[in-house]
Amino acid sequence: MIIGVLELRLSIYEARSLKDKRRVIKSLKDRVRNSFNVSIAEVDYNDVMRSALLGVAVVTNEKPFAEEVLSKVVDFVRRVPQLSLVDYTIEFW
């Protein structure tokens, strides 16, 4: 069993309040979850208005498949106009 974990550090440009931030993050999480069949959650910076840290996990029996899925998630997040991908890390167990 291979577990792939992606950590995404995001900056949300348009957030003028925590409500704005949560709207953008919820939309992103729903779209990623539905498009890539992964688990995703906001894991830090919950009360910081223009920053977010998301964790994404995929479980599979093949590392190349996990790498492909997580890379596609990174590419998808890069194309979201309301936010900027500051940094990301990928780990496997």
XYZ file of C-alpha atoms in Angstrom:
93
model
C 0.000 0.000 0.000
C 1.287 3.445 -0.998
C 0.062 6.634 0.692
C 0.827 9.867 -1.117
C 0.529 13.136 0.802
C 0.549 16.574 -0.803
C 0.864 19.733 1.271
C -0.246 22.947 -0.477
C 0.577 26.431 0.858
C -1.800 28.934 -0.686
C -2.299 32.674 -0.795
C -5.838 33.928 -1.427
C -5.746 37.305 -3.199
C -9.379 38.331 -3.056
C -10.110 37.442 0.570
C -11.374 40.513 2.397
C -12.664 38.428 5.296
C -12.458 34.902 6.673
C -15.838 34.285 5.055
C -14.357 35.108 1.624
C -11.400 32.831 2.299
C -13.610 29.949 3.405
C -15.793 30.308 0.302
C -12.744 30.032 -1.990
C -11.218 27.134 -0.017
C -14.492 25.194 0.170
C -15.003 25.550 -3.570
C -11.426 24.397 -4.237
C -11.723 21.412 -1.898
C -15.002 20.302 -3.479
C -13.619 20.569 -7.012
C -10.373 18.715 -6.156
C -12.227 15.975 -4.253
C -14.690 15.425 -7.102
C -12.126 15.634 -9.922
C -9.347 13.469 -8.485
C -10.990 11.145 -5.922
C -8.626 12.224 -3.128
C -9.049 13.302 0.482
C -8.455 17.007 1.101
C -8.664 19.227 4.180
C -7.515 22.613 5.432
C -4.907 21.669 8.041
C -3.463 25.011 9.197
C -3.859 28.804 8.996
C -7.593 28.384 9.585
C -7.961 31.868 11.066
C -5.491 33.655 8.780
C -7.429 35.653 6.202
C -5.208 35.347 3.112
C -3.297 32.101 3.713
C -4.232 28.430 3.749
C -2.463 25.119 4.175
C -4.231 22.172 2.583
C -3.415 18.503 2.924
C -4.274 16.091 0.112
C -3.965 12.312 0.407
C -4.280 9.432 -2.023
C -4.030 5.723 -1.212
C -3.121 3.238 -3.935
C -0.997 0.173 -4.608
C 1.257 1.882 -7.195
C 3.579 4.817 -6.498
C 3.578 6.089 -10.128
C -0.212 6.396 -9.981
C -0.040 8.364 -6.710
C 2.635 10.652 -8.205
C 0.485 11.262 -11.270
C -2.657 12.073 -9.277
C -0.890 14.461 -6.898
C 0.926 16.181 -9.774
C -2.408 16.719 -11.513
C -3.806 18.251 -8.311
C -0.851 20.681 -8.197
C -1.427 21.643 -11.847
C -5.136 22.115 -11.177
C -4.513 24.378 -8.166
C -2.027 26.479 -10.151
C -4.810 27.347 -12.614
C -7.278 28.641 -9.997
C -7.468 32.418 -10.551
C -8.548 33.382 -6.997
C -5.394 32.082 -5.345
C -1.690 31.537 -5.712
C 0.253 28.364 -4.990
C 3.089 29.546 -2.742
C 4.750 26.163 -2.161
C 4.018 22.455 -2.086
C 5.605 19.204 -0.911
C 4.862 15.595 -1.808
C 5.740 12.624 0.396
C 5.104 8.900 0.099
C 4.811 6.128 2.666
